Coordinates of N, CA, C and O in Angstrom, one line a residue:
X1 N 0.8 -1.2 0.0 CA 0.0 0.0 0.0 C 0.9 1.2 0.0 O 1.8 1.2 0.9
X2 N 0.8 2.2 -0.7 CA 1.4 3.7 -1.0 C 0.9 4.2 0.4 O -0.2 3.8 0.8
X3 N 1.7 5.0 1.2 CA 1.8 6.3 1.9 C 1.3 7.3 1.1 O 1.7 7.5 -0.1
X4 N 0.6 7.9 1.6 CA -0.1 9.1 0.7 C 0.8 10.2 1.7 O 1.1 9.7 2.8
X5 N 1.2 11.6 1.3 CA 1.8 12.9 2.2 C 0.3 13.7 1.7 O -0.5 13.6 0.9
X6 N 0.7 14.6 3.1 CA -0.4 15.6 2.3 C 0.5 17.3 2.9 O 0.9 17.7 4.0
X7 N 0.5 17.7 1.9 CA 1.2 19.6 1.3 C 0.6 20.4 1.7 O -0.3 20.9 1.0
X8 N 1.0 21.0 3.5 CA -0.3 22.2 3.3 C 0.8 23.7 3.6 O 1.9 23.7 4.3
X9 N 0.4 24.4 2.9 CA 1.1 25.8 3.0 C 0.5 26.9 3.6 O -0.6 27.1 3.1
X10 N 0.8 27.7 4.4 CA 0.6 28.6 5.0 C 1.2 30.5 4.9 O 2.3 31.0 4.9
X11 N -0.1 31.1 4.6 CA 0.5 32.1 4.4 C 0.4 33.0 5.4 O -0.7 33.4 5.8
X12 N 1.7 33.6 5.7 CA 1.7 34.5 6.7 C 2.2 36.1 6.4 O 3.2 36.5 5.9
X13 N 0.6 37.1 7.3 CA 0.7 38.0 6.3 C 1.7 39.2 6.6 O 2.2 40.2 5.9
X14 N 1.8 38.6 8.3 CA 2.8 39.2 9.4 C 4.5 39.4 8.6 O 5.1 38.7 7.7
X15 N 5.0 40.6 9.3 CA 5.9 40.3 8.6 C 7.1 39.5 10.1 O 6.7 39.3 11.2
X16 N 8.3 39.3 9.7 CA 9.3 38.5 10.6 C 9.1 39.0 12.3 O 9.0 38.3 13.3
X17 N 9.1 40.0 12.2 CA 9.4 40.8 13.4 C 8.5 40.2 14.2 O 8.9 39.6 15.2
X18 N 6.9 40.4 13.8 CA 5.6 40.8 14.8 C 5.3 39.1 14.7 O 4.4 38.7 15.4
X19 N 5.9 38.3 14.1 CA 6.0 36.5 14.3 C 6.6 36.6 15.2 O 6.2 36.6 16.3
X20 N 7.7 36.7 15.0 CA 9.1 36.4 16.5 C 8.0 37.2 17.5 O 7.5 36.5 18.4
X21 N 7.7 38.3 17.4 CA 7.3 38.6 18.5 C 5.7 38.1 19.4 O 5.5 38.2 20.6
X22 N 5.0 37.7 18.5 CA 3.8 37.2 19.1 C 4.0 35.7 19.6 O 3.4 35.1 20.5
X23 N 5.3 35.2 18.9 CA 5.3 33.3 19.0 C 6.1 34.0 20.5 O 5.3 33.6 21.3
X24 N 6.7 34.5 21.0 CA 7.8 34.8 22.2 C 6.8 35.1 23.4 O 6.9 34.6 24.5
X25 N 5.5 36.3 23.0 CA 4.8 36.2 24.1 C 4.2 35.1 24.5 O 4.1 34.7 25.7
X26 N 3.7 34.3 23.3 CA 2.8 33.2 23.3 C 3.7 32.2 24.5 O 3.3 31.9 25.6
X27 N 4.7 31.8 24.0 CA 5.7 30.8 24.5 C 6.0 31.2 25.8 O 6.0 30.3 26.7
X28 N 6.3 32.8 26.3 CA 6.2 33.4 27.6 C 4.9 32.8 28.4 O 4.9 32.6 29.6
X29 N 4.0 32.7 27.8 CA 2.6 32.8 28.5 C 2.2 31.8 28.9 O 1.4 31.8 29.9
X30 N 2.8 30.6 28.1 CA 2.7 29.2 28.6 C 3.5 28.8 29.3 O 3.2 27.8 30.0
X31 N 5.2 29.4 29.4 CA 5.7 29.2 30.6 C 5.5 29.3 32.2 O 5.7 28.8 33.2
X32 N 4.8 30.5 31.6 CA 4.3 31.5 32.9 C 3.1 30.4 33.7 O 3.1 30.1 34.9
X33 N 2.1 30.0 32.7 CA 0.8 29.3 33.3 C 1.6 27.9 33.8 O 0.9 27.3 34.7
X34 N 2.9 27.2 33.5 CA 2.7 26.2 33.8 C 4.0 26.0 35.3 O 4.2 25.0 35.8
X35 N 4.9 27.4 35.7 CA 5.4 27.9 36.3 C 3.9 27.9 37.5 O 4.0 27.2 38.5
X36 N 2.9 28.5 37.2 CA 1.8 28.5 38.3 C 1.3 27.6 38.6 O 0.8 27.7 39.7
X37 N 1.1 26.3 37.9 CA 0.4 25.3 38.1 C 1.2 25.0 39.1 O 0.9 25.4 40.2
X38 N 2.1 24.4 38.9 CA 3.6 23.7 39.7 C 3.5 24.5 41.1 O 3.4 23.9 42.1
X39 N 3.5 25.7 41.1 CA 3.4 26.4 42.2 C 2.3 26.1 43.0 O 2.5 25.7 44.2
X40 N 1.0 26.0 42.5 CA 0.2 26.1 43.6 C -0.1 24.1 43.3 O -1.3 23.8 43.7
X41 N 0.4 23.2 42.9 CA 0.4 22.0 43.1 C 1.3 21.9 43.5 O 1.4 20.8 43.0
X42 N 2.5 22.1 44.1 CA 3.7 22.3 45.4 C 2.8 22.3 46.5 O 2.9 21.5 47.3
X43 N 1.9 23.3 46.6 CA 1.1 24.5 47.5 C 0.6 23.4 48.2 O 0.9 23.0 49.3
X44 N -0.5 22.9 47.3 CA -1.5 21.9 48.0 C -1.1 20.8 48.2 O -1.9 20.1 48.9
X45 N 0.1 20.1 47.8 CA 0.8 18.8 48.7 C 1.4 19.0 50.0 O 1.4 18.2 50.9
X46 N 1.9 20.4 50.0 CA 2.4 20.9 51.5 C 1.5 21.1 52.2 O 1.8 21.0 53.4
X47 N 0.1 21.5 52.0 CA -0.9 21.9 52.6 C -1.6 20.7 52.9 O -2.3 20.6 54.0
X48 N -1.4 19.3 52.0 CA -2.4 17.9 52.4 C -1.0 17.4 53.6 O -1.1 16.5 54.4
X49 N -0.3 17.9 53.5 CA 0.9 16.6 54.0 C 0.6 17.8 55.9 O 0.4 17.3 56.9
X50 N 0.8 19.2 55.7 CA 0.4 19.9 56.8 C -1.0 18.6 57.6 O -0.7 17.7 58.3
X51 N -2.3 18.9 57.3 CA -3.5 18.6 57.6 C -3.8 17.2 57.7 O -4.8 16.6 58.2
X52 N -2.6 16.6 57.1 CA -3.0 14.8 57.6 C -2.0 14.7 58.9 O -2.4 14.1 59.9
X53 N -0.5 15.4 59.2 CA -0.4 15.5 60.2 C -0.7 15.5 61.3 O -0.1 14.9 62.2
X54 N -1.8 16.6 61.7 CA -2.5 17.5 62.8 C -3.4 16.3 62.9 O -4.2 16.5 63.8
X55 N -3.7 14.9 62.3 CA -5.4 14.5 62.2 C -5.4 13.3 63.6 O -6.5 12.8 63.9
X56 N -4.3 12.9 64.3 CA -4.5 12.4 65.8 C -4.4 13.8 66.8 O -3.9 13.7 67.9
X57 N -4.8 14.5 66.5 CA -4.6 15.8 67.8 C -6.5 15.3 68.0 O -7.1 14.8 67.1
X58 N -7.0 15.5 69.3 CA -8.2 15.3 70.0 C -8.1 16.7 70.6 O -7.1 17.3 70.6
X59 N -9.7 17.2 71.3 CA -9.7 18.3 72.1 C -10.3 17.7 73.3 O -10.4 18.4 74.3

């Protein structure tokens, strides 16, 4: 059986500059969001591993 490719081309109307610069925010922005996740899922492991500790204290 033949492999079929398939040719798609793209035209971009941007010129070089405002590419580099939109792909750079873009790429900034997804660092940034996944920099946060990690942060606040650090957050709430330290926070479950806090609160299972304290769970033999009685009043």
């Amino acid at each position: 059986m033949k492999k079929q490719s398939i040719h798609i081309t793209f035209h971009n109307p941007n010129t070089d500059e405002e590419t580099a610069k939109y792909l750079t925010k873009l790429i900034a922005a997804n660092i940034a969001d996944k920099i946060i996740q990690a942060k606040a899922s650090r957050q709430y492991i330290a926070d479950s591993n806090l609160s299972s500790s304290t769970v033999g204290l009685t009043m």
